[in-house]
Coordinates of C-alpha atoms in Angstrom, one line a residue:
Chain A
X1 CA -17.1 10.4 1.1
X2 CA -16.6 10.2 4.8
X3 CA -18.6 9.0 7.8
X4 CA -20.4 11.2 10.3
X5 CA -19.5 9.0 13.3
X6 CA -15.9 8.0 13.7
X7 CA -13.7 6.6 16.4
X8 CA -11.0 8.6 18.1
X9 CA -7.6 7.3 18.5
X10 CA -4.2 8.9 18.2
X11 CA -2.0 5.8 17.6
X12 CA -4.4 3.1 16.6
X13 CA -5.2 4.2 13.0
X14 CA -1.5 4.4 12.3
X15 CA -0.9 0.9 13.7
X16 CA -3.7 -0.4 11.6
X17 CA -2.2 1.1 8.5
X18 CA 1.3 0.1 9.3
X19 CA 1.5 -3.4 7.7
X20 CA 0.1 -2.2 4.4
X21 CA 2.1 1.0 4.2
X22 CA 5.3 -0.8 5.2
X23 CA 5.0 -3.4 2.5
X24 CA 4.0 -0.8 0.0
X25 CA 7.0 1.3 0.8
X26 CA 9.5 -1.5 0.7
X27 CA 8.2 -3.4 -2.3
X28 CA 6.5 -0.7 -4.3
X29 CA 7.9 2.7 -3.8
X30 CA 11.5 1.8 -3.1
X31 CA 11.8 -0.4 -6.2
X32 CA 9.9 2.0 -8.4
X33 CA 12.2 4.8 -7.2
X34 CA 15.2 2.6 -7.9
X35 CA 14.0 1.9 -11.4
X36 CA 13.6 5.6 -12.1
X37 CA 17.1 6.3 -10.7
X38 CA 18.7 3.4 -12.5
X39 CA 17.1 4.4 -15.8
X40 CA 19.3 7.5 -15.7
X41 CA 22.5 5.7 -14.8
X42 CA 24.9 3.6 -16.8
X43 CA 27.2 1.0 -15.4
X44 CA 30.7 0.4 -16.7
X45 CA 31.3 -3.1 -18.3
X46 CA 32.5 -4.5 -15.0
X47 CA 29.6 -3.1 -13.0
X48 CA 32.0 -1.2 -10.7
X49 CA 30.9 2.3 -11.3
X50 CA 27.8 3.9 -12.6
X51 CA 27.6 7.4 -14.2
X52 CA 24.7 9.7 -14.6
X53 CA 23.6 9.8 -18.2
X54 CA 20.3 11.7 -18.0
X55 CA 17.8 10.5 -20.5
X56 CA 20.3 8.8 -22.7
X57 CA 19.1 5.3 -21.9
X58 CA 15.6 6.3 -23.1
X59 CA 17.0 7.9 -26.3
X60 CA 19.0 4.7 -27.0
X61 CA 15.9 2.6 -26.3
X62 CA 13.8 4.4 -28.9
X63 CA 16.6 4.3 -31.4
X64 CA 17.0 0.5 -30.9
X65 CA 15.3 -1.5 -33.7
X66 CA 15.1 -4.5 -31.3
X67 CA 13.1 -2.4 -28.8
X68 CA 10.9 -1.0 -31.5
X69 CA 10.4 -4.5 -32.7
X70 CA 9.3 -5.6 -29.2
X71 CA 6.9 -2.6 -29.2
X72 CA 5.3 -3.6 -32.4
X73 CA 5.1 -7.2 -31.3
X74 CA 3.4 -6.0 -28.1
X75 CA 0.9 -4.0 -30.1
X76 CA 0.1 -6.9 -32.5
X77 CA -0.1 -9.4 -29.7
X78 CA -2.1 -7.3 -27.3
X79 CA -4.5 -6.1 -30.0
X80 CA -5.2 -9.6 -31.2
X81 CA -5.6 -11.1 -27.7
X82 CA -8.0 -8.3 -26.6
X83 CA -10.0 -8.4 -29.9
X84 CA -10.4 -12.1 -30.0
X85 CA -11.1 -12.7 -26.4
X86 CA -13.6 -9.8 -26.2
X87 CA -15.4 -10.8 -29.5
X88 CA -15.7 -14.5 -28.5
X89 CA -16.7 -13.6 -24.9
X90 CA -19.4 -11.3 -26.1
X91 CA -20.7 -13.9 -28.6
X92 CA -20.9 -16.6 -26.0
X93 CA -22.5 -14.3 -23.5
X94 CA -25.2 -13.3 -25.9
X95 CA -25.9 -17.0 -26.5
X96 CA -25.9 -18.0 -22.9
X97 CA -28.1 -15.0 -22.0
X98 CA -31.0 -16.4 -24.0
X99 CA -33.6 -18.2 -21.9
X100 CA -32.8 -21.7 -22.7
X101 CA -32.6 -24.9 -20.7
X102 CA -29.4 -25.5 -19.0
X103 CA -28.1 -21.9 -19.2
X104 CA -26.5 -22.3 -15.8
X105 CA -24.7 -25.5 -16.8
X106 CA -23.3 -23.8 -19.9
X107 CA -22.2 -20.9 -17.7
X108 CA -20.2 -23.2 -15.4
X109 CA -18.7 -25.0 -18.3
X110 CA -17.6 -21.7 -19.9
X111 CA -16.1 -19.9 -16.9
X112 CA -13.6 -22.5 -15.5
X113 CA -10.7 -21.6 -17.9
X114 CA -10.4 -18.4 -16.0
X115 CA -8.7 -20.4 -13.3
X116 CA -5.9 -21.5 -15.6
X117 CA -2.6 -19.7 -15.4
X118 CA -1.3 -18.3 -18.8
X119 CA 1.7 -20.6 -18.5
X120 CA -0.5 -23.6 -18.1
X121 CA -2.7 -22.5 -20.9
X122 CA 0.5 -22.4 -23.0
X123 CA 1.4 -25.9 -21.9
X124 CA -2.0 -27.2 -22.9
X125 CA -1.8 -25.7 -26.4
X126 CA 1.8 -26.8 -26.8
X127 CA 0.7 -30.4 -26.3
X128 CA -1.7 -29.9 -29.3
X129 CA 0.6 -27.8 -31.6
X130 CA 4.1 -29.1 -30.8
X131 CA 5.6 -30.0 -34.2
X132 CA 6.6 -33.5 -33.0
X133 CA 3.9 -34.6 -30.6
X134 CA 0.9 -32.4 -31.3
X135 CA -2.3 -33.8 -32.6
X136 CA -3.3 -30.6 -34.4
X137 CA 0.2 -30.0 -35.7
X138 CA -0.2 -33.3 -37.5
X139 CA -3.6 -32.5 -38.9
X140 CA -2.3 -29.1 -40.2
X141 CA 0.7 -30.7 -41.8
X142 CA -1.7 -33.1 -43.5
X143 CA -3.1 -30.1 -45.3
X144 CA 0.4 -29.3 -46.6
X145 CA 1.2 -26.5 -44.2
X146 CA 4.7 -26.5 -43.0
X147 CA 3.9 -26.2 -39.3
X148 CA 6.8 -25.6 -36.9
X149 CA 6.5 -22.6 -34.6
X150 CA 10.0 -23.2 -33.4
X151 CA 11.3 -21.7 -36.6
X152 CA 8.3 -19.8 -38.0
X153 CA 7.8 -16.5 -36.2
X154 CA 4.3 -15.9 -37.5
X155 CA 3.2 -19.3 -36.3
X156 CA 4.8 -18.7 -32.9
X157 CA 2.9 -15.4 -32.6
X158 CA -0.4 -17.1 -33.6
X159 CA 0.1 -19.8 -31.0
X160 CA 0.9 -17.5 -28.1
X161 CA -2.1 -15.4 -29.1
X162 CA -4.4 -18.4 -29.0
X163 CA -3.0 -19.6 -25.6
X164 CA -3.3 -16.1 -24.1
X165 CA -6.7 -15.3 -25.5
X166 CA -8.3 -18.7 -24.8
X167 CA -8.2 -18.4 -21.0
X168 CA -9.2 -14.8 -21.1
X169 CA -12.5 -15.5 -23.0
X170 CA -14.0 -16.7 -19.7
X171 CA -13.3 -13.5 -18.0
X172 CA -14.9 -11.4 -20.7
X173 CA -17.8 -13.8 -20.8
X174 CA -18.6 -13.3 -17.1
X175 CA -18.6 -9.5 -17.5
X176 CA -20.7 -9.4 -20.6
X177 CA -23.2 -11.8 -19.1
X178 CA -23.5 -9.5 -16.1
X179 CA -23.9 -6.6 -18.4
X180 CA -26.5 -8.3 -20.6
X181 CA -28.6 -9.3 -17.6
X182 CA -28.7 -5.6 -16.5
X183 CA -30.3 -4.5 -19.7
X184 CA -34.1 -4.0 -19.2
X185 CA -36.0 -6.6 -21.1
X186 CA -38.8 -4.1 -21.8
X187 CA -36.6 -2.1 -24.1
X188 CA -35.9 -5.2 -26.2
X189 CA -39.5 -6.2 -26.3
X190 CA -40.6 -2.7 -27.4
X191 CA -38.1 -3.0 -30.3
X192 CA -39.3 -6.4 -31.1
X193 CA -42.9 -5.2 -31.3
X194 CA -41.8 -2.4 -33.6
X195 CA -40.5 -5.2 -35.9
X196 CA -36.7 -4.9 -35.3
X197 CA -35.0 -8.2 -36.2
X198 CA -32.8 -10.0 -33.6
X199 CA -29.6 -8.8 -35.4
X200 CA -30.9 -5.2 -35.5
X201 CA -31.9 -5.3 -31.8
X202 CA -28.4 -6.4 -31.0
X203 CA -26.5 -3.8 -32.9
X204 CA -28.8 -0.8 -32.2
X205 CA -29.7 -1.5 -28.6
X206 CA -27.7 -4.2 -26.8
X207 CA -24.3 -3.3 -28.1
X208 CA -24.5 0.4 -27.4
X209 CA -25.8 -0.3 -23.9
X210 CA -22.9 -2.6 -23.3
X211 CA -20.3 0.0 -24.3
X212 CA -19.2 0.8 -20.7
X213 CA -18.5 -2.9 -20.2
X214 CA -16.8 -3.3 -23.5
X215 CA -14.6 -0.3 -22.9
X216 CA -13.7 -1.5 -19.4
X217 CA -12.8 -4.9 -20.8
X218 CA -10.7 -3.4 -23.5
X219 CA -8.5 -1.7 -21.0
X220 CA -8.3 -4.8 -18.7
X221 CA -7.5 -7.1 -21.6
X222 CA -4.8 -4.8 -22.8
X223 CA -3.2 -4.7 -19.4
X224 CA -3.5 -8.5 -19.2
X225 CA -1.9 -9.0 -22.6
X226 CA 0.9 -6.5 -21.7
X227 CA 1.9 -8.1 -18.4
X228 CA 0.2 -11.3 -17.3
X229 CA 1.0 -13.2 -20.5
X230 CA 4.7 -13.3 -19.6
X231 CA 4.2 -16.9 -18.4
X232 CA 2.6 -18.0 -21.7
X233 CA 5.4 -16.5 -23.8
X234 CA 8.1 -17.8 -21.5
X235 CA 6.7 -21.4 -21.5
X236 CA 5.9 -21.5 -25.2
X237 CA 8.5 -19.6 -27.2
X238 CA 10.8 -17.8 -24.9
X239 CA 10.4 -14.7 -27.1
X240 CA 11.6 -16.6 -30.2
X241 CA 12.1 -17.6 -32.9
X242 CA 14.4 -14.7 -33.6
X243 CA 12.6 -12.4 -31.2
X244 CA 9.3 -12.8 -33.1
X245 CA 7.3 -13.1 -29.9
X246 CA 9.4 -10.8 -27.7
X247 CA 7.0 -8.4 -26.0
X248 CA 8.0 -5.4 -23.9
X249 CA 7.6 -7.2 -20.6
X250 CA 9.6 -10.1 -21.9
X251 CA 12.4 -7.8 -23.0
X252 CA 12.6 -6.2 -19.6
X253 CA 13.1 -9.7 -18.2
X254 CA 15.7 -10.7 -20.8
X255 CA 17.7 -7.5 -20.6
X256 CA 17.5 -7.3 -16.8
X257 CA 17.8 -10.9 -15.7
X258 CA 19.6 -12.7 -18.5
X259 CA 21.8 -10.0 -20.1
X260 CA 22.2 -7.9 -16.9
X261 CA 21.9 -4.6 -18.7
X262 CA 20.4 -2.8 -15.7
X263 CA 20.2 0.7 -17.1
X264 CA 18.4 -0.3 -20.2
X265 CA 16.1 -2.7 -18.3
X266 CA 15.2 0.0 -15.8
X267 CA 14.5 2.5 -18.5
X268 CA 12.2 -0.1 -20.1
X269 CA 10.5 -0.6 -16.7
X270 CA 9.9 3.2 -16.5
X271 CA 8.3 3.1 -20.0
X272 CA 6.0 0.3 -18.9
X273 CA 5.1 2.3 -15.8
X274 CA 4.1 5.2 -17.9
X275 CA 2.0 2.9 -20.1
X276 CA 0.1 1.4 -17.2
X277 CA -0.5 4.8 -15.6
X278 CA -1.9 6.1 -18.9
X279 CA -4.1 3.1 -19.3
X280 CA -5.4 3.3 -15.8
X281 CA -6.0 7.1 -16.1
X282 CA -7.9 6.6 -19.3
X283 CA -10.0 3.9 -17.6
X284 CA -10.9 6.1 -14.6
X285 CA -11.7 9.0 -16.8
X286 CA -14.1 7.0 -18.9
X287 CA -15.6 5.1 -16.1
X288 CA -16.5 8.4 -14.5
X289 CA -18.0 9.7 -17.7
X290 CA -19.7 6.3 -18.3
X291 CA -19.4 5.6 -22.0
X292 CA -23.0 5.6 -22.9
X293 CA -25.4 6.5 -25.7
Chain B
X1 CA -37.4 -18.8 -13.9
X2 CA -39.6 -16.1 -12.4
X3 CA -38.7 -13.9 -15.3
X4 CA -40.7 -16.2 -17.6
X5 CA -44.0 -15.1 -16.3
X6 CA -43.5 -11.4 -16.6
X7 CA -41.4 -11.0 -19.7
X8 CA -43.3 -11.2 -23.0
X9 CA -41.8 -14.5 -24.1
X10 CA -44.2 -14.5 -26.9
X11 CA -42.9 -11.2 -28.3
X12 CA -39.2 -11.9 -28.3
X13 CA -39.9 -15.2 -30.0
X14 CA -37.5 -17.8 -31.2
X15 CA -38.1 -20.8 -33.5
X16 CA -37.3 -24.3 -32.5
X17 CA -34.5 -24.3 -35.1
X18 CA -33.0 -21.2 -33.5
X19 CA -33.0 -22.9 -30.1
X20 CA -31.3 -25.9 -31.4
X21 CA -28.7 -23.7 -33.1
X22 CA -28.0 -21.9 -29.8
X23 CA -27.5 -25.2 -28.0
X24 CA -25.3 -26.4 -30.8
X25 CA -23.1 -23.3 -30.7
X26 CA -22.8 -23.4 -27.0
X27 CA -21.9 -27.1 -27.0
X28 CA -19.3 -26.4 -29.6
X29 CA -17.8 -23.7 -27.5
X30 CA -17.8 -25.9 -24.4
X31 CA -16.1 -28.6 -26.4
X32 CA -13.4 -26.2 -27.7
X33 CA -12.8 -25.0 -24.2
X34 CA -12.5 -28.5 -22.8
X35 CA -10.5 -30.1 -25.7
X36 CA -7.0 -29.1 -24.8
X37 CA -7.6 -30.5 -21.3
X38 CA -9.1 -33.7 -22.6
X39 CA -6.1 -34.4 -24.9
X40 CA -3.8 -33.6 -22.0
X41 CA -5.7 -35.9 -19.7
X42 CA -5.6 -38.7 -22.2
X43 CA -1.9 -38.2 -22.9
X44 CA -1.1 -38.5 -19.3
X45 CA -2.4 -42.1 -19.2
X46 CA -0.1 -43.4 -22.0
X47 CA 3.5 -44.3 -22.1
X48 CA 6.3 -42.1 -23.3
X49 CA 6.5 -43.7 -26.8
X50 CA 2.9 -43.4 -27.6
X51 CA 2.8 -39.7 -26.7
X52 CA 6.3 -39.0 -28.2
X53 CA 5.3 -40.5 -31.6
X54 CA 2.7 -37.8 -31.9
X55 CA -0.3 -40.1 -32.2
X56 CA -2.1 -39.5 -29.0
X57 CA -5.1 -41.8 -29.0
X58 CA -8.5 -40.4 -28.1
X59 CA -9.1 -42.9 -25.4
X60 CA -7.3 -43.4 -22.0
X61 CA -4.3 -45.8 -21.9
X62 CA -3.1 -48.2 -19.2
X63 CA -0.3 -46.1 -17.7
X64 CA -2.4 -43.5 -15.8
X65 CA -1.7 -44.7 -12.2
X66 CA 2.0 -45.3 -12.9
X67 CA 2.5 -41.9 -14.5
X68 CA 0.8 -40.0 -11.7
X69 CA 2.6 -41.9 -9.0
X70 CA 5.9 -41.2 -10.7
X71 CA 5.4 -37.4 -11.0
X72 CA 3.9 -37.2 -7.5
X73 CA 6.8 -38.9 -5.8
X74 CA 9.8 -38.3 -8.1
X75 CA 8.9 -35.6 -10.7
X76 CA 9.6 -36.1 -14.3
X77 CA 11.3 -33.4 -16.3
X78 CA 14.3 -34.2 -18.5
X79 CA 16.6 -31.9 -16.8
X80 CA 14.2 -30.7 -14.1
X81 CA 13.1 -33.3 -11.5
X82 CA 11.2 -32.0 -8.5
X83 CA 8.5 -34.2 -7.1
X84 CA 5.0 -32.8 -7.7
X85 CA 4.0 -33.2 -4.0
X86 CA 6.7 -30.6 -3.1
X87 CA 5.7 -28.2 -5.8
X88 CA 2.0 -28.5 -5.0
X89 CA 2.7 -27.9 -1.3
X90 CA 4.7 -24.8 -2.2
X91 CA 2.0 -23.5 -4.5
X92 CA -0.7 -24.1 -1.8
X93 CA 1.4 -22.3 0.8
X94 CA 2.1 -19.4 -1.6
X95 CA -1.6 -19.1 -2.7
X96 CA -3.0 -19.3 0.8
X97 CA -0.3 -17.0 2.2
X98 CA -1.1 -14.4 -0.4
X99 CA -4.8 -14.7 0.1
X100 CA -4.7 -14.5 3.9
X101 CA -2.1 -11.8 3.9
X102 CA -3.8 -9.6 1.4
X103 CA -7.2 -9.9 3.1
X104 CA -5.7 -9.2 6.6
X105 CA -3.7 -6.1 5.8
X106 CA -6.4 -4.7 3.5
X107 CA -9.1 -5.1 6.1
X108 CA -7.0 -3.3 8.7
X109 CA -6.0 -0.4 6.5
X110 CA -9.5 0.0 5.0
X111 CA -10.9 0.0 8.6
X112 CA -8.4 2.8 9.6
X113 CA -9.2 4.9 6.6
X114 CA -13.0 4.6 6.9
X115 CA -13.6 4.7 10.7
X116 CA -11.0 7.0 11.9
X117 CA -10.1 10.6 11.4
X118 CA -6.4 11.4 11.8
X119 CA -3.8 13.6 10.2
X120 CA -2.5 12.3 6.9
X121 CA -5.5 10.1 6.3
X122 CA -5.9 11.1 2.7
X123 CA -2.2 10.9 2.0
X124 CA -2.2 7.3 3.2
X125 CA -5.2 6.5 1.1
X126 CA -3.5 7.8 -2.0
X127 CA -0.3 6.1 -1.2
X128 CA -2.2 2.8 -1.3
X129 CA -4.3 3.8 -4.2
X130 CA -1.5 4.5 -6.6
X131 CA 0.0 1.1 -6.1
X132 CA -2.8 0.0 -8.5
X133 CA -0.5 1.4 -11.2
X134 CA 2.6 -0.5 -10.3
X135 CA 2.1 -4.2 -11.0
X136 CA 4.9 -6.5 -10.0
X137 CA 5.9 -7.0 -13.7
X138 CA 6.7 -3.4 -14.1
X139 CA 9.1 -3.0 -11.3
X140 CA 10.4 -6.5 -11.4
X141 CA 14.2 -6.1 -11.5
X142 CA 14.4 -3.5 -8.7
X143 CA 12.0 -5.4 -6.5
X144 CA 14.2 -8.4 -7.0
X145 CA 17.2 -6.3 -5.9
X146 CA 15.3 -5.3 -2.8
X147 CA 14.6 -9.0 -2.1
X148 CA 18.2 -10.0 -2.4
X149 CA 19.3 -7.1 -0.1
X150 CA 16.8 -8.3 2.5
X151 CA 18.1 -11.8 2.0
X152 CA 14.7 -13.2 1.1
X153 CA 15.4 -15.0 -2.1
X154 CA 14.6 -18.7 -1.9
X155 CA 12.2 -18.3 1.0
X156 CA 8.4 -18.6 1.5
X157 CA 8.5 -15.0 2.9
X158 CA 10.1 -13.8 -0.3
X159 CA 7.5 -15.5 -2.4
X160 CA 4.5 -14.2 -0.4
X161 CA 5.1 -10.9 1.3
X162 CA 5.9 -8.6 -1.8
X163 CA 2.7 -9.7 -3.4
X164 CA 0.3 -9.1 -0.5
X165 CA 0.1 -5.3 -0.7
X166 CA -2.6 -4.4 -3.1
X167 CA -4.9 -1.5 -3.6
X168 CA -7.7 -3.6 -5.1
X169 CA -8.6 -5.4 -1.9
X170 CA -8.3 -2.2 0.2
X171 CA -10.6 -0.3 -2.1
X172 CA -13.1 -3.1 -2.1
X173 CA -13.3 -3.2 1.7
X174 CA -13.3 0.6 1.9
X175 CA -16.3 0.7 -0.5
X176 CA -18.1 -1.9 1.6
X177 CA -17.3 -0.3 5.0
X178 CA -18.8 3.0 3.8
X179 CA -22.1 1.2 3.5
X180 CA -22.2 0.2 7.2
X181 CA -24.7 2.6 8.7
X182 CA -23.6 5.3 11.2
X183 CA -26.2 4.1 13.6
X184 CA -24.4 0.9 14.2
X185 CA -21.2 2.8 15.1
X186 CA -23.2 5.1 17.4
X187 CA -24.9 2.2 19.1
X188 CA -21.5 0.5 19.6
X189 CA -20.1 3.6 21.1
X190 CA -23.0 4.1 23.5
X191 CA -22.6 0.5 24.6
X192 CA -19.0 1.3 25.3
X193 CA -17.4 -0.8 22.7
X194 CA -14.0 0.4 21.5
X195 CA -12.8 0.4 17.9
X196 CA -11.2 -3.0 18.0
X197 CA -14.2 -4.6 19.7
X198 CA -16.5 -3.0 17.0
X199 CA -14.1 -4.3 14.3
X200 CA -14.2 -7.9 15.7
X201 CA -17.9 -8.1 16.6
X202 CA -19.6 -6.0 13.9
X203 CA -17.4 -5.3 10.9
X204 CA -15.8 -8.7 10.5
X205 CA -19.1 -10.7 10.7
X206 CA -20.7 -8.2 8.2
X207 CA -17.8 -8.7 5.8
X208 CA -17.8 -12.5 5.5
X209 CA -19.4 -12.6 2.1
X210 CA -17.0 -10.0 0.7
X211 CA -14.0 -11.9 2.3
X212 CA -15.1 -15.2 0.8
X213 CA -15.6 -13.7 -2.6
X214 CA -12.2 -12.0 -2.5
X215 CA -10.5 -15.1 -1.2
X216 CA -11.6 -17.1 -4.2
X217 CA -10.1 -14.5 -6.6
X218 CA -6.9 -14.1 -4.6
X219 CA -6.3 -17.8 -4.3
X220 CA -6.3 -18.2 -8.1
X221 CA -4.2 -15.1 -8.4
X222 CA -1.7 -16.5 -5.9
X223 CA -1.7 -20.0 -7.4
X224 CA -1.1 -18.6 -10.9
X225 CA 1.9 -16.4 -10.1
X226 CA 4.7 -16.9 -12.5
X227 CA 7.3 -14.2 -13.0
X228 CA 7.9 -13.6 -9.3
X229 CA 8.6 -17.2 -8.3
X230 CA 10.6 -17.7 -11.5
X231 CA 12.9 -14.9 -10.4
X232 CA 13.4 -15.5 -6.7
X233 CA 13.5 -19.3 -6.5
X234 CA 16.4 -21.3 -7.7
X235 CA 16.3 -24.2 -5.2
X236 CA 14.1 -27.2 -5.7
X237 CA 12.5 -27.0 -2.3
X238 CA 10.9 -23.7 -3.2
X239 CA 9.7 -24.5 -6.7
X240 CA 6.0 -23.8 -7.4
X241 CA 4.1 -26.0 -9.8
X242 CA 3.1 -23.5 -12.5
X243 CA 6.7 -22.4 -13.0
X244 CA 7.8 -26.1 -12.5
X245 CA 5.8 -27.2 -15.6
X246 CA 7.5 -24.5 -17.7
X247 CA 10.9 -25.7 -16.5
X248 CA 9.9 -29.3 -17.3
X249 CA 9.0 -28.2 -20.9
X250 CA 12.3 -26.4 -21.1
X251 CA 13.1 -25.7 -24.8
X252 CA 10.4 -28.1 -25.9
X253 CA 12.8 -30.9 -26.9
X254 CA 10.8 -33.7 -28.7
X255 CA 12.5 -36.3 -26.5
X256 CA 11.0 -34.9 -23.3
X257 CA 8.9 -37.3 -21.2
X258 CA 5.7 -35.6 -22.4
X259 CA 3.4 -38.1 -20.7
X260 CA 4.8 -37.0 -17.3
X261 CA 4.7 -33.3 -18.2
X262 CA 1.0 -33.8 -19.1
X263 CA 0.2 -35.6 -15.8
X264 CA 1.9 -32.7 -13.9
X265 CA -0.2 -30.2 -15.9
X266 CA -3.4 -31.9 -15.0
X267 CA -2.4 -31.9 -11.3
X268 CA -1.5 -28.2 -11.5
X269 CA -4.9 -27.4 -13.0
X270 CA -7.0 -29.2 -10.5
X271 CA -6.9 -26.9 -7.4
X272 CA -7.7 -23.6 -9.1
X273 CA -10.3 -25.1 -11.4
X274 CA -12.0 -26.9 -8.5
X275 CA -12.1 -23.6 -6.5
X276 CA -13.8 -21.8 -9.4
X277 CA -16.3 -24.5 -10.1
X278 CA -17.2 -25.3 -6.5
X279 CA -17.4 -21.6 -5.4
X280 CA -18.8 -20.3 -8.6
X281 CA -21.2 -17.9 -7.0
X282 CA -18.6 -16.2 -4.8
X283 CA -16.1 -16.3 -7.6
X284 CA -18.4 -14.3 -10.0
X285 CA -19.3 -11.9 -7.2
X286 CA -15.7 -11.4 -6.3
X287 CA -14.6 -10.9 -9.8
X288 CA -17.2 -8.4 -10.8
X289 CA -16.9 -6.4 -7.6
X290 CA -13.1 -6.1 -7.3
X291 CA -12.9 -4.8 -10.9
X292 CA -15.4 -2.0 -10.4

């Protein structure tokens, strides 16, 4: 789309664009280019010389059981975070959309966790589930469960999933509520007159009509779980125990910053870039086609 | 409530029991959402032994003021001691800097792309657009290398500037600018107003709602930054509070001063939660519109 009436100016538009383009070039394109270049280099053990190795870093990556482990951790983690936060968000939105007293108050009380950083959410749940100080940890142990996420990988994964999903519920809630309010009430009334039960109305009318929102949220939640949850994992488990909660982004950080294996870390960054580009492309494609029945 | 009159409330009927059930479920959800914060708030008012033993009482203790004063003025990690007032100030600077910076450069570039015709216009637009696909986390190590080369590690500039270029804000403003009627531009031209005058006197005032909505979202985005500050700050005077809490927790040693960590967490939550609750309408608008 473009406007009919425009301003003339030879230099001005470039000046207006300059700040954004400059920052984008220095902090986006240069580093991204460096990542791609570095992903094809290997440094000698002293970091003095680097040699071109083509796609060897990638081949090594996908042959590395630790990397494949991080991949499957990421899938389990992101899948659970997306599923739980979307399901709970939808459920609460359906409840809050009913015409009841105090609907606005409930809304306020359900959206504030959006403001909480994943790392803070992690801290809050840590206070509840810490094996030594946690209230819940004690209750669970009372039931005979040996609760200690510092040594049990499954429990660690469960805890980071809860911490990451908890704050994301609010986000999904807001979008589902907006989606529900856009559904024409007349359709639902017609179905009600035809004798469709409330459950039936939900699954055959409301849920299909919400599918564009659901799909959009699925992509956004996956991206969130891939990247933004770094803080939650770093604060809670640091990828442990025994790498049970090490996700792809966490491994980029560990290999690049802690182990200083730049070639491998850069190759991992490139894999992540490809993943984001794929997710974004899928999202745009479907938004254009409007998933709809 | 206007909807009540027109929709057939009688048709989509609900029993009294059903209504009570809905209230019950919503209250339960609200309670689950609030519980971790409640426990943290209570924990922050007790002494180290009560919290450390693992039986956090359900009612406030007597050490609230003392704990908060301690963290505010001295900090309270076991191996990480930075006063909260320093970390809060840094977080505020970073969040406000990112908010103002992003809005300013996005307004300008969206204005250039929409209201001017010049060679390379679409190329610039796409250059900005594809940054959508390169979140900081993905290019973290090379971006860090760039920052070190530019000598910006451990500085406010280094914390803020790399995060202020974003396609989202530019796209939002572009979308909005396209809805400004051509007649307004024509009228301004006839009156002899130049492009910058038009920007200042017409475009900016029309954009205030969008700017406010975006500001709420960006403030929270900025406040909650984690990986970036973690990487580029190593000196106490540049610590931000979200990363600071994680450093206070460290490896989760049971002997940590948990009561102080809890007090710090409460303080770190306050600003973003207050912004969301107080500016709820703008926040929801900003959220739903930036993600379109």
